XYZ file of C-alpha atoms in Angstrom:
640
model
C 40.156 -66.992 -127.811
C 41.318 -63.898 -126.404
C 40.194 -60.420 -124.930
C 40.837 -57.312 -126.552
C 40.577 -53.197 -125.928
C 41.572 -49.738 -127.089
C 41.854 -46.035 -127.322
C 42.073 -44.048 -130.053
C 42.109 -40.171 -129.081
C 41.702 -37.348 -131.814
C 43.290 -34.578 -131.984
C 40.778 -32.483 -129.653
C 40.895 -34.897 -126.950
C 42.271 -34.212 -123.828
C 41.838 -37.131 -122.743
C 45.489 -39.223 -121.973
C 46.540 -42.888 -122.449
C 48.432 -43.779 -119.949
C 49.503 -47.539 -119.297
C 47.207 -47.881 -115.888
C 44.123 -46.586 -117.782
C 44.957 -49.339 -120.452
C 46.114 -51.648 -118.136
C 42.909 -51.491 -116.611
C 40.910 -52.099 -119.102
C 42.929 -55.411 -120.359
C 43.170 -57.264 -116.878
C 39.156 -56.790 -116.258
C 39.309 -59.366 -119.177
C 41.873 -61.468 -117.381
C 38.777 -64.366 -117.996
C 39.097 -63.743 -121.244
C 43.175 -64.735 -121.957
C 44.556 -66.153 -118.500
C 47.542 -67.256 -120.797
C 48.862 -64.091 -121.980
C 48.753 -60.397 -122.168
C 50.483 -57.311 -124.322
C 50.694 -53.693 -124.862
C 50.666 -51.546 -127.222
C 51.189 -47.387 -126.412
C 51.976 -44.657 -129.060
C 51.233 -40.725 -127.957
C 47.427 -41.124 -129.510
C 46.802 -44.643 -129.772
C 46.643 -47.568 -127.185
C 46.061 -51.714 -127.569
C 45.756 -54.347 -124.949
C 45.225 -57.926 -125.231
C 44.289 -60.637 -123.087
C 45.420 -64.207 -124.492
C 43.796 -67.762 -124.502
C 46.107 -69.997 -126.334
C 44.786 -72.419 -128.447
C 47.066 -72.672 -131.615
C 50.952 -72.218 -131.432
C 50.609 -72.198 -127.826
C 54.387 -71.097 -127.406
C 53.992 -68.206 -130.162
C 51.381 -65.427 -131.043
C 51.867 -62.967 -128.335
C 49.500 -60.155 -128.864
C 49.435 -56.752 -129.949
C 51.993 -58.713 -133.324
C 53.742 -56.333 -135.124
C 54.093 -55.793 -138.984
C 58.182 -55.978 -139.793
C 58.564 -52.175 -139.679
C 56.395 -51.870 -136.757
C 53.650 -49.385 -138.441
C 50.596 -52.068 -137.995
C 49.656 -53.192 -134.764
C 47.161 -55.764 -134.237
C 45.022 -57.523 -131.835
C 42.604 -60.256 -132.326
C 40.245 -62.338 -131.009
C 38.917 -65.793 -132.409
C 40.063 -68.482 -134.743
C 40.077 -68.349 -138.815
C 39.656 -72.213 -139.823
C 40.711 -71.328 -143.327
C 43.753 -70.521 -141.860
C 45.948 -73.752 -143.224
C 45.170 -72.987 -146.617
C 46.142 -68.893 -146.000
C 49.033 -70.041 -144.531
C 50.574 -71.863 -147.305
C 49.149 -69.819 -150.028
C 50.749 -66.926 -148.474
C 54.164 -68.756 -147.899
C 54.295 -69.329 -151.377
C 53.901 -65.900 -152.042
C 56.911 -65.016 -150.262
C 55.712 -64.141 -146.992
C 58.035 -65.550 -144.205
C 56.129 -66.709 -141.557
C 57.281 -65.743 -137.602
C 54.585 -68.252 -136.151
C 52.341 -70.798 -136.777
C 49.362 -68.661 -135.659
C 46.279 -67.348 -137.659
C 47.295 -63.800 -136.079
C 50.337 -63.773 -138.314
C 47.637 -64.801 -141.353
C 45.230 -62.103 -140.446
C 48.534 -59.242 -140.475
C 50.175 -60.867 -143.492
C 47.050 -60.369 -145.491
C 46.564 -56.861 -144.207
C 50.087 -55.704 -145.267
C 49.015 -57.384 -148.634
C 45.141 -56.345 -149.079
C 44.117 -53.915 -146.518
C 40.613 -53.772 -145.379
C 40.178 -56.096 -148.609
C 41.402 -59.016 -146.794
C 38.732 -59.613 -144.700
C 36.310 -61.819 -146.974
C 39.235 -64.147 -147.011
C 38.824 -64.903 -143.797
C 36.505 -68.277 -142.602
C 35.735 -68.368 -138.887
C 34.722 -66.316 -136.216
C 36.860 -63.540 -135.435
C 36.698 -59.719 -133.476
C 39.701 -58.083 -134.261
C 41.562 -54.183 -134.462
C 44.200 -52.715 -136.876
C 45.889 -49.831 -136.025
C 47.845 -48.323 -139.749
C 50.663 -46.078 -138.462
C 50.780 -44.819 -142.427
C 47.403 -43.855 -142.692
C 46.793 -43.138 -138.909
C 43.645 -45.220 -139.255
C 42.271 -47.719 -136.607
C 40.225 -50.498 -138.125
C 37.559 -52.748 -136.582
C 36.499 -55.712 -137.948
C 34.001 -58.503 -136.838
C 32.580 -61.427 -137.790
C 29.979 -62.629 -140.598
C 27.243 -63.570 -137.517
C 29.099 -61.897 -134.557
C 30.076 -64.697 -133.174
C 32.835 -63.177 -131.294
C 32.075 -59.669 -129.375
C 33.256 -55.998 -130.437
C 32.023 -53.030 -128.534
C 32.711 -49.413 -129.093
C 32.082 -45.705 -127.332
C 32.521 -42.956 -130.040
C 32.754 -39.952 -127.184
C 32.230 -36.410 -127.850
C 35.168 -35.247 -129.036
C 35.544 -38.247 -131.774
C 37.918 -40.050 -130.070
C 36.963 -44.324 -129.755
C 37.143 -46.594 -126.945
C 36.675 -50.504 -127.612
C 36.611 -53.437 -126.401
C 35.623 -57.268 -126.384
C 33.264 -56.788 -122.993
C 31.512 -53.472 -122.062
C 33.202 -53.592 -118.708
C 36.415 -53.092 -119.819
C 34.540 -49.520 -121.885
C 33.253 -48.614 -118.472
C 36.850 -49.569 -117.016
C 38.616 -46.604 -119.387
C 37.176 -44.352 -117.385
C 36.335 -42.414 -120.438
C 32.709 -42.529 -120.232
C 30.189 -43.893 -116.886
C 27.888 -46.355 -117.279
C 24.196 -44.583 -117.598
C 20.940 -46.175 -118.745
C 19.727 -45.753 -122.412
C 16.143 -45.807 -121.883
C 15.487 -45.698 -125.694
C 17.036 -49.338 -125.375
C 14.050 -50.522 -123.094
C 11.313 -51.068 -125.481
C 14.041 -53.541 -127.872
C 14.969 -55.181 -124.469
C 11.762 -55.362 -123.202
C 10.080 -57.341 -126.206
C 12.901 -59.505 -127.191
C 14.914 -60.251 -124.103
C 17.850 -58.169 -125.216
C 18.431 -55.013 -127.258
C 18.412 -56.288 -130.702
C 20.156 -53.576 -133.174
C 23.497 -52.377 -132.613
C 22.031 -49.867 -129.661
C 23.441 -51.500 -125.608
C 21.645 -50.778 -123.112
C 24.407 -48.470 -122.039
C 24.166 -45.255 -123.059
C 26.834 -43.922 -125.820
C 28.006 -47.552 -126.023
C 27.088 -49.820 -129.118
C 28.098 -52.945 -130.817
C 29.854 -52.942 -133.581
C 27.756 -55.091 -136.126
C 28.283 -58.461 -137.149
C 29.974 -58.562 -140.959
C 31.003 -54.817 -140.939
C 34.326 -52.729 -140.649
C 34.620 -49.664 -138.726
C 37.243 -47.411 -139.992
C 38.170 -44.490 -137.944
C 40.911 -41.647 -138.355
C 41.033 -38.461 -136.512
C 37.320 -38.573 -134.936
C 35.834 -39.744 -138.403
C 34.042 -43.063 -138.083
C 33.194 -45.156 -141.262
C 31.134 -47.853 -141.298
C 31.193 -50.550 -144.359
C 29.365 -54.086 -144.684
C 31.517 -56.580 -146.271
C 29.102 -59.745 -146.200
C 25.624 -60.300 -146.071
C 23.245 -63.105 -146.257
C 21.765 -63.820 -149.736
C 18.997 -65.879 -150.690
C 19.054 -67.107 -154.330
C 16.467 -68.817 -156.585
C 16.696 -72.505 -155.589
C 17.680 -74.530 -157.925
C 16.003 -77.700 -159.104
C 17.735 -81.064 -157.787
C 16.186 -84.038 -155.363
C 15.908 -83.997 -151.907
C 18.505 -86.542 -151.699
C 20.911 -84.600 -153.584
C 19.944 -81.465 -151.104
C 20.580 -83.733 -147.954
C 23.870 -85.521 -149.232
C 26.027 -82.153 -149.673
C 24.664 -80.844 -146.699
C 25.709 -83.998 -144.985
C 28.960 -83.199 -146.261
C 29.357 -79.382 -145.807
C 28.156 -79.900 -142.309
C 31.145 -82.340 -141.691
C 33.350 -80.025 -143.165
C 32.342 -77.550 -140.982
C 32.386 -79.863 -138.027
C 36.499 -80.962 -139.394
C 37.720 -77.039 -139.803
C 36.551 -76.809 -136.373
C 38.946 -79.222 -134.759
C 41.970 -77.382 -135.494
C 43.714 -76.685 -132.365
C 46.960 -77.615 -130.410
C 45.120 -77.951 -127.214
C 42.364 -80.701 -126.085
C 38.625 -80.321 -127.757
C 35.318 -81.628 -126.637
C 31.483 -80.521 -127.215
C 28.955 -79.263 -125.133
C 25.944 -81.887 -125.551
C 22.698 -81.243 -124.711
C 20.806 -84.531 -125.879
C 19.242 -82.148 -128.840
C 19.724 -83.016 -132.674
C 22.077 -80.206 -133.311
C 24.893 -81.129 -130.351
C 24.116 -84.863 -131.075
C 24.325 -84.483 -134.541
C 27.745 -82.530 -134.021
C 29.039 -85.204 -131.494
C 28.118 -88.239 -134.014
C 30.290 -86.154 -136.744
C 33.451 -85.759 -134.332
C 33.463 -89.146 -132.970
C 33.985 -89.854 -137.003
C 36.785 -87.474 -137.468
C 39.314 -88.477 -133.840
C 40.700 -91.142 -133.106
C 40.412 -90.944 -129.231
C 36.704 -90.990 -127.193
C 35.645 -87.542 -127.587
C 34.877 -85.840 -124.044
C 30.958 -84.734 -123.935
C 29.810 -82.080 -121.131
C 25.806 -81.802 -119.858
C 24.282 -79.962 -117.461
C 20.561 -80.448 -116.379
C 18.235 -79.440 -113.240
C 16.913 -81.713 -110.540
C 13.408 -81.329 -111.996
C 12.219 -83.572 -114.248
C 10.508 -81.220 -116.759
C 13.763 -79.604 -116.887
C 15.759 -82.615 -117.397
C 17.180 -83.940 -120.657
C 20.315 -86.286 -119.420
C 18.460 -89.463 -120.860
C 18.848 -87.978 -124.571
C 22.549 -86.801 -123.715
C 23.704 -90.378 -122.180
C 21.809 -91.625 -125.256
C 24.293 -89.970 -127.646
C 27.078 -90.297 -125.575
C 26.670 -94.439 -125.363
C 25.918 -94.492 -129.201
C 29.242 -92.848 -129.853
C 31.334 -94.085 -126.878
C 32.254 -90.510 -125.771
C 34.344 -89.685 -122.071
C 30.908 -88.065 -120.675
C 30.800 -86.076 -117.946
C 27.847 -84.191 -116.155
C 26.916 -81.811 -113.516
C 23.730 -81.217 -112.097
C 22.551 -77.532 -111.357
C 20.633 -77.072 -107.806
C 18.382 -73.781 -107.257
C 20.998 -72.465 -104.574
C 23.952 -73.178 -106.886
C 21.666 -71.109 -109.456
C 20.779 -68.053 -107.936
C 24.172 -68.082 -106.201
C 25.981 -67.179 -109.332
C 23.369 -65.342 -111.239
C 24.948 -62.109 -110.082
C 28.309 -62.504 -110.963
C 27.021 -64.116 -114.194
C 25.058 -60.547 -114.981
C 28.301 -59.170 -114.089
C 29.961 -61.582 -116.792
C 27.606 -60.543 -119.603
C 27.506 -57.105 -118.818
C 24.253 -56.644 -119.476
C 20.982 -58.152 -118.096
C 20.616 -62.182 -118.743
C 18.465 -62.981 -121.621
C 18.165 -66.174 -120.935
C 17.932 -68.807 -117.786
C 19.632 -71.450 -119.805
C 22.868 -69.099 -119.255
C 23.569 -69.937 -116.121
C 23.143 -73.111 -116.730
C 25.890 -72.494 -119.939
C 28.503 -71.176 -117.642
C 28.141 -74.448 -115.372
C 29.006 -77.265 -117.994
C 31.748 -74.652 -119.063
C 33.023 -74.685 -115.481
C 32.577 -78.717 -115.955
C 34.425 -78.535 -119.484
C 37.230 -76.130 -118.480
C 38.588 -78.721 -116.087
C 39.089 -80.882 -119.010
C 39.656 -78.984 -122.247
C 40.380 -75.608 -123.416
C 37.895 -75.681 -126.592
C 34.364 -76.919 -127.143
C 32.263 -77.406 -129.996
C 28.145 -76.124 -129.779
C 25.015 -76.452 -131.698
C 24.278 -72.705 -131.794
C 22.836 -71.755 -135.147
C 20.881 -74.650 -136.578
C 17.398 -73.271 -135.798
C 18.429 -70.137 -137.507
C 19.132 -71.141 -140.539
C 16.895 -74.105 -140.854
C 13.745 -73.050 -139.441
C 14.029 -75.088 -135.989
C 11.727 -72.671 -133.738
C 8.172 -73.343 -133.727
C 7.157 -70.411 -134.219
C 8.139 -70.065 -137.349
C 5.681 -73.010 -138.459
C 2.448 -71.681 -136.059
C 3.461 -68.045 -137.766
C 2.735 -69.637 -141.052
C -0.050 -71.367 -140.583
C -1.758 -68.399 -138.739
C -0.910 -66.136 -141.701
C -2.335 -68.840 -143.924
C -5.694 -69.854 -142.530
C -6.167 -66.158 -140.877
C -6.539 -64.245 -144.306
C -8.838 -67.153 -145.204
C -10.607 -66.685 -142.066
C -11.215 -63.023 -142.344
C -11.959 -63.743 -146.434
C -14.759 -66.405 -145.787
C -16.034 -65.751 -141.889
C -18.508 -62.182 -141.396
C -16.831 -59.390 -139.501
C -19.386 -59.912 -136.168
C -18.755 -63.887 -136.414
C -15.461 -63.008 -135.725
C -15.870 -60.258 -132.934
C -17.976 -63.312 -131.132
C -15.618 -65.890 -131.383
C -12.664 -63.464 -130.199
C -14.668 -62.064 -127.417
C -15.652 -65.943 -126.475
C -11.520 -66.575 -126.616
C -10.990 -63.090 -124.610
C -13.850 -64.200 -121.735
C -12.134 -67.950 -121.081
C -9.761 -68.617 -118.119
C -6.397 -67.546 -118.336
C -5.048 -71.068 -116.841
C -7.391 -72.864 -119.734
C -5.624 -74.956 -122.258
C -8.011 -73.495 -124.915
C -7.156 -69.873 -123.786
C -3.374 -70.635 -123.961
C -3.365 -72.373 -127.422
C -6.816 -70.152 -129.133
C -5.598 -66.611 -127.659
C -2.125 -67.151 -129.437
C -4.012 -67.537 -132.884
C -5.663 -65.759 -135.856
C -9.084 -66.568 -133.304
C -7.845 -64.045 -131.165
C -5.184 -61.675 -132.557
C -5.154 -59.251 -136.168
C -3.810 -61.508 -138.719
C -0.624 -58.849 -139.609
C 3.086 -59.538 -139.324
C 3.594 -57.555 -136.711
C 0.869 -58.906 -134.409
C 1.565 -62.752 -135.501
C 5.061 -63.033 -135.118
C 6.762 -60.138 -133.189
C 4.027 -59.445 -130.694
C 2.856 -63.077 -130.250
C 6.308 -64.271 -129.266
C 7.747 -61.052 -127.236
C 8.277 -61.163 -123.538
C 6.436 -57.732 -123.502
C 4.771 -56.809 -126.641
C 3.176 -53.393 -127.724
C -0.072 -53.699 -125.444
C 2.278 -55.316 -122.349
C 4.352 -52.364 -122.742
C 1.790 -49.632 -122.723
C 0.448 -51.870 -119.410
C 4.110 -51.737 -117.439
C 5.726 -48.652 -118.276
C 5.498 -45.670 -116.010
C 3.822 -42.719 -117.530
C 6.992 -40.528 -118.322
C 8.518 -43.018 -120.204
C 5.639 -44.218 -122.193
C 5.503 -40.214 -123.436
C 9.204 -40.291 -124.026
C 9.605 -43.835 -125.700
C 6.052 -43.584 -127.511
C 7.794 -43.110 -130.476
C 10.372 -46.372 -130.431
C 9.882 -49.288 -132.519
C 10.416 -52.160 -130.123
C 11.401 -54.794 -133.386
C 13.007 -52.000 -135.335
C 16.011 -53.684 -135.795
C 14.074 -56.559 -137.039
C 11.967 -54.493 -139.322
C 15.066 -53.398 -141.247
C 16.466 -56.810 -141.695
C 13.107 -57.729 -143.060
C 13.348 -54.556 -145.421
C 16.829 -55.405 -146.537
C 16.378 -59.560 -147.226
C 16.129 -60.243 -150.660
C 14.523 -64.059 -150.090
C 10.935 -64.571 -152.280
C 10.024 -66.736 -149.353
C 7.970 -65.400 -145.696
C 9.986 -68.268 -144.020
C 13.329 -67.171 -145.439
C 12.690 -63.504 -144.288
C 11.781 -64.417 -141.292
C 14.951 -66.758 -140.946
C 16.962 -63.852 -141.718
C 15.676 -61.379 -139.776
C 16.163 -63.579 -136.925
C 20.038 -64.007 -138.039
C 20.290 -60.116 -137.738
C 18.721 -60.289 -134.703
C 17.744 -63.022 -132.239
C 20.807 -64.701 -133.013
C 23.085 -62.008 -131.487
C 22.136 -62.796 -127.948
C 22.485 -66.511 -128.264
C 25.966 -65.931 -129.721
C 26.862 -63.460 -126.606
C 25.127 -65.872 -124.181
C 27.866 -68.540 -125.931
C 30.933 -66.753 -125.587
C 30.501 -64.481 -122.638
C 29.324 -67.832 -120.150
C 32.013 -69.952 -121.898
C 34.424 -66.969 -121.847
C 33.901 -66.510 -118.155
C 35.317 -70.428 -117.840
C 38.033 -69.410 -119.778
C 36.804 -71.576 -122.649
C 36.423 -71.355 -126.072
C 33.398 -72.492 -128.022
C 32.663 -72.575 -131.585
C 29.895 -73.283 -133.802
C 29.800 -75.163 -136.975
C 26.519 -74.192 -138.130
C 27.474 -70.648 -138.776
C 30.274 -71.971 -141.157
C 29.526 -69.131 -143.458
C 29.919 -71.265 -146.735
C 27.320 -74.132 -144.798
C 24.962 -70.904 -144.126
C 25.227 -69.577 -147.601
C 24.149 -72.977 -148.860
C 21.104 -73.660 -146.596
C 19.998 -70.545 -147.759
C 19.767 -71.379 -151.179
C 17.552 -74.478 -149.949
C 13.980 -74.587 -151.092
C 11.980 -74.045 -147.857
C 10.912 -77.585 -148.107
C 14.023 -78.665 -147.076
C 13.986 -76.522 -143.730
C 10.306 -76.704 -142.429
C 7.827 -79.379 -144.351
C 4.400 -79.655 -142.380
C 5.189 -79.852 -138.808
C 8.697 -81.194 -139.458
C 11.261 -78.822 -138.441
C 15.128 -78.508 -139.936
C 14.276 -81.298 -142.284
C 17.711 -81.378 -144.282
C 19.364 -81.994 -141.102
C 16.948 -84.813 -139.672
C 17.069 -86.655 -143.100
C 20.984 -86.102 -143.326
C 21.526 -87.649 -139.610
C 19.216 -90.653 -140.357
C 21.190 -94.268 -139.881
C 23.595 -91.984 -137.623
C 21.579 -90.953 -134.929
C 19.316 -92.693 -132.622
C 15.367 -92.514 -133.218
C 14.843 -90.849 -130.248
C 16.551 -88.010 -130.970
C 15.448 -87.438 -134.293
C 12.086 -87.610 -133.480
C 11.992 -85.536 -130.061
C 10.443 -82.768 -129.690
C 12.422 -79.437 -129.410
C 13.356 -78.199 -125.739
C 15.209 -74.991 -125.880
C 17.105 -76.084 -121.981
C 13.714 -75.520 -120.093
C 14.898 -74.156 -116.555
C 11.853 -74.121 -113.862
C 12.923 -70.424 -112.928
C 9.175 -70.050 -113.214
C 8.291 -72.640 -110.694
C 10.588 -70.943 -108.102
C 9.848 -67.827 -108.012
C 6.613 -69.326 -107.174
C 7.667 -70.794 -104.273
C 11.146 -70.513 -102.363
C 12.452 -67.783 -104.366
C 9.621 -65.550 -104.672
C 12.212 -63.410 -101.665
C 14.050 -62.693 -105.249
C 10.549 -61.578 -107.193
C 9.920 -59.086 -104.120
C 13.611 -57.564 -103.604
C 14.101 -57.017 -107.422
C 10.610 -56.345 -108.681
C 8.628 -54.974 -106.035
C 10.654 -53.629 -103.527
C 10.882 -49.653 -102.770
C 14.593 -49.654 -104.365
C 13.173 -51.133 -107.855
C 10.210 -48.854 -107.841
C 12.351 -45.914 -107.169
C 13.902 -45.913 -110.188
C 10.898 -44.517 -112.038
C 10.527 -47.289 -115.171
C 7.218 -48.617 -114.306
C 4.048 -48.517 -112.495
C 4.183 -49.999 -109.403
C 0.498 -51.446 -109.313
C 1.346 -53.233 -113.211
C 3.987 -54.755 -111.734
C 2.177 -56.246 -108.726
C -0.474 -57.353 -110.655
C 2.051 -59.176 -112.826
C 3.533 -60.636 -109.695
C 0.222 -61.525 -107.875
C -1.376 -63.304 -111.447
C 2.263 -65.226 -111.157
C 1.906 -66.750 -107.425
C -1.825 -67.839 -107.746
C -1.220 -69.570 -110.258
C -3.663 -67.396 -112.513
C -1.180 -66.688 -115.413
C 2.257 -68.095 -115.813
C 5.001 -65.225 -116.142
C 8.397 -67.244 -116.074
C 10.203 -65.108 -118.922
C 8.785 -61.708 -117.684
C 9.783 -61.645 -113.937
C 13.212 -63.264 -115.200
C 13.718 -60.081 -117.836
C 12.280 -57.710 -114.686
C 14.738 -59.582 -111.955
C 17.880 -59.420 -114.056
C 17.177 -55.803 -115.651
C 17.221 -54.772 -111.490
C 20.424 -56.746 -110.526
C 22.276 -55.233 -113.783
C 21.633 -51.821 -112.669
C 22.456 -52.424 -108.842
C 25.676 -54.109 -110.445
C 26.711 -51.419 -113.382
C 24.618 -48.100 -112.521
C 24.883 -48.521 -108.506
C 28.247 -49.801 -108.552
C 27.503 -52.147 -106.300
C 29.694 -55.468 -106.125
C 27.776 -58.306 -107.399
C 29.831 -60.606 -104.594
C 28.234 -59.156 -101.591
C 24.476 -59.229 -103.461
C 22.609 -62.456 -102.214
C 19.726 -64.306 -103.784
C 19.981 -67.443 -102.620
């Protein structure tokens, strides 16, 4: 796992390279690759590289070099299929330097070109520079596992990098709010498409190569999710070879030349990965969990349950409020933009715990993504279902009653929560069932918060655009498989940068076996039986864990890390609520009206409506822009 960065200036740049600018830009990553770091300088081209070694420890040093020195590369992440490459490639004739996949990922270059890159199995970030055809290529993974971000500036040149921070660090262009980003962020914790929410800075996509040459940018997809006709074969013949792809995946995944061990959680996905590993090692396999003093927020029973089942080298920290809010602002710093999620500090805690063990850990990232494991995938369905029924069967005033009668009930009622969430209440239409329904701040929430100016200037922004054209684009017969897919293109992204960019500040590297593209690939060809059947969610993968795993965690209920951020800004924290919501420095900035947002705050306190995930989004979306628009160090800011 590494760090990477560049410059590629066009011919009407005036803009220089010089070895401090670059230098720069590599050492912010110095999280990234403590091990290691290289140059690379030519009159209009520049590479820097940060290492974390993990295979051929000794070797590898980074920008690697073809023979005749006219391709340069740098590269971050692992390709499992490397083995095979290698000695496919050595019969070939190709005489190896290393032992590394870097050498793997040059050799077939030199060979293929841009062609190579389907060849490739893992999770990967990586940038070519072609001396003979004065090209710079970009390539990233099949689910963007591993980071890539790019600035095309106004005179075509390109500035990239693994973090935004080390963009920013260039010098080349300042960090500035994209406001057209706010409606994407706003909904669905983070901005979803390939828009930041810096301005002039985007990611480069997951399964696409950017080619650029003289201030011409290309972009090409080279892999994308299909969904075939199932074919016709028993469950048990479904839930065996996934058994045994899964463990493949799990097996690829332990290649390394430096200690391993797995992030577990006490879910089915982590404990399902941990029962696999303790299978393929010979020695106790070290487990890491993390939990919260509060019970409701607390799943160390489940994880000790695993870890006693499978006679793993456990190890555990627990997470205190002040310990929390402590590090949340270096932590925004880390992810470089606002925190989706509270489970990411949380993340960067057991990788603290981990990285005082092992270099490389194993997650169970992916798994509801491909295999249906959110529940709202199943109450989307069934609203769909017995809505259009609903409106078919029940008279057009009926219905205006009953969802006036939902509309009139307390906001803190159990009925209200669970009715006002349903066809009862809400238009029975995609948009309204699934995007709205689950969004931190859907359409109406939107129109409520934002300050006049920008609700004429974003009035015209699609908030789940990004997820509109995945749905477009998926060729899958099935709702749920659309659905699942849009949610690959989309939702998935910020998981995968909450991942790397807490482990990464550990200086850790973590990897996920259920985005083994060929295990992906073959889920999707499931029959949606096998992924959601009544109220049972990833099916294949409860049935295929079944003798393996104890009861008790097949049959719990779904967490998702609960953290009781909720709880305290209720109470000893609300101090952070009023600094970075309501205070005359937040309200300054102009993005929404001040007497929305104390509503939103009051309804919070008294207990009258429960706001956890929107004063979270409102808090961080402050502290990122005190940290990357006000410059201000995120060391001297105090929460706790």
């Amino acid at each position: 796992m590494c760090g990477i960065c560049g410059i590629a200036l066009s011919a009407r740049s005036t803009l220089r390279i010089d070895r401090d600018r670059l230098v720069r830009m590599r050492d912010v990553l110095l999280h990234r690759g403590p091990d290691g770091a290289g140059l690379y300088l030519d009159e209009r081209i520049g590479l820097g590289h940060r290492r974390l070694s993990i295979v051929d420890v000794e070797h590898g040093a980074q920008p690697m070099a073809s023979d005749d020195g006219a391709i340069q590369l740098v590269y971050n992440g692992e390709i499992f299929n490397h083995p095979q490459l290698y000695e496919e490639l050595r019969t070939q004739g190709i005489v190896y330097k290393t032992r590394c996949d870097t050498e793997t990922i040059l050799r077939l270059y030199e060979l293929r070109g841009r062609d190579c890159v389907p060849r490739l199995r893992g999770m990967f970030a990586f940038a070519i520079w072609d001396a003979r055809s004065r090209e710079l290529v970009l390539v990233r993974d099949r689910f963007g596992v591993k980071p890539l971000y790019y600035a095309l500036l106004d005179d075509g040149s390109l500035v990239f990098a693994s973090e935004i921070k080390a963009i920013l660090a260039s010098g080349a262009i300042a960090a500035k709010l994209n406001r057209r980003a706010l409606p994407d962020f706003l909904a669905n914790r983070a901005p979803s498409g390939t828009e930041t929410l810096f301005a002039g800075i985007q990611r480069l996509p997951p399964g696409h190569i950017l080619t650029w040459r003289d201030g011409s940018v290309a972009l090409e997809r080279y892999w994308d999710l299909r969904y075939p006709e199932p074919v016709e074969r028993s469950d048990d013949a479904w839930i065996e070879e996934y058994r045994e792809r899964l463990k493949e995946s799990v097996r690829l995944r332990l290649m390394a030349d430096v200690p391993l061990g797995m992030f577990l959680s006490g879910g089915i996905d982590s404990a399902a990965i941990t029962a696999i590993m303790s299978q393929l090692v010979r020695e106790p396999i070290k487990t890491f969990s993390v939990a919260f003093a509060e019970r409701e927020a607390n799943e160390l029973e489940f994880a000790r349950l695993v870890a006693r089942r499978f006679r793993t080298d456990h190890h555990e920290v627990m997470l205190s409020p002040s310990d929390f809010f402590g590090s949340l602002p270096k932590l925004v710093w880390h992810e470089d933009e606002p925190i989706a999620h509270p489970s990411s500090v949380a993340l960067n805690f057991v990788a603290r715990l981990a990285a005082q063990h092992v270099k490389v850990v194993l997650t169970g990232e992916g798994s509801d993504e491909s295999l249906a494991g959110y529940n709202r995938y199943r109450v989307t369905l069934y609203n769909l279902k017995l809505g259009q029924r609903y409106e078919r069967l029940v008279p057009s005033w009926t219905r205006r009653v009953v969802r006036r009668g939902v509309q009139v009930l307390p906001a803190t009622s159990k009925v209200y929560r669970v009715a006002s969430r349903t066809f009862l209440a809400l238009p029975t239409d995609l948009d309204t069932i699934y995007f709205d329904n689950f969004a931190v701040f859907g359409r109406a929430w939107q129109r409520r918060l934002l300050s006049r100016e920008l609700q004429e200037e974003l009035c015209a922004v699609d908030p789940y655009r990004a997820a509109h054209d995945a749905l477009e684009r998926c060729e899958a017969r099935s709702l749920l498989d659309r659905l699942l897919y849009a949610d690959m293109a989309t939702y998935l992204h910020e998981l995968l940068m909450k991942q790397d960019q807490m482990s990464m500040a550990a200086s850790i590297e973590s990897r996920v076996p259920f985005l083994d593209h060929p295990l992906v690939e073959f889920t999707a060809g499931m029959p949606e039986r096998m992924k959601l059947r009544g109220t049972t969610t990833k099916y294949v993968l409860r049935r295929a864990m079944e003798g393996i795993l104890p009861d008790a965690i097949l049959s719990r209920r779904k967490m998702g890390f609960p953290t009781p951020v909720g709880q305290w800004f209720r109470t000893e924290y609300s101090h952070v609520v009023d600094e970075f919501v309501l205070s005359e420095r937040a309200i300054a900035r102009g993005l929404f009206d001040p007497q929305a947002l104390e509503a939103l705050v009051r309804n919070h306190i008294d207990g009258v409506e429960r706001h956890d995930e929107r004063l979270w989004c409102l808090v961080n979306l402050e502290l990122w822009q005190r940290i990357f628009m006000d410059g201000e160090d995120p060391t001297s800011i105090q929460l706790s």
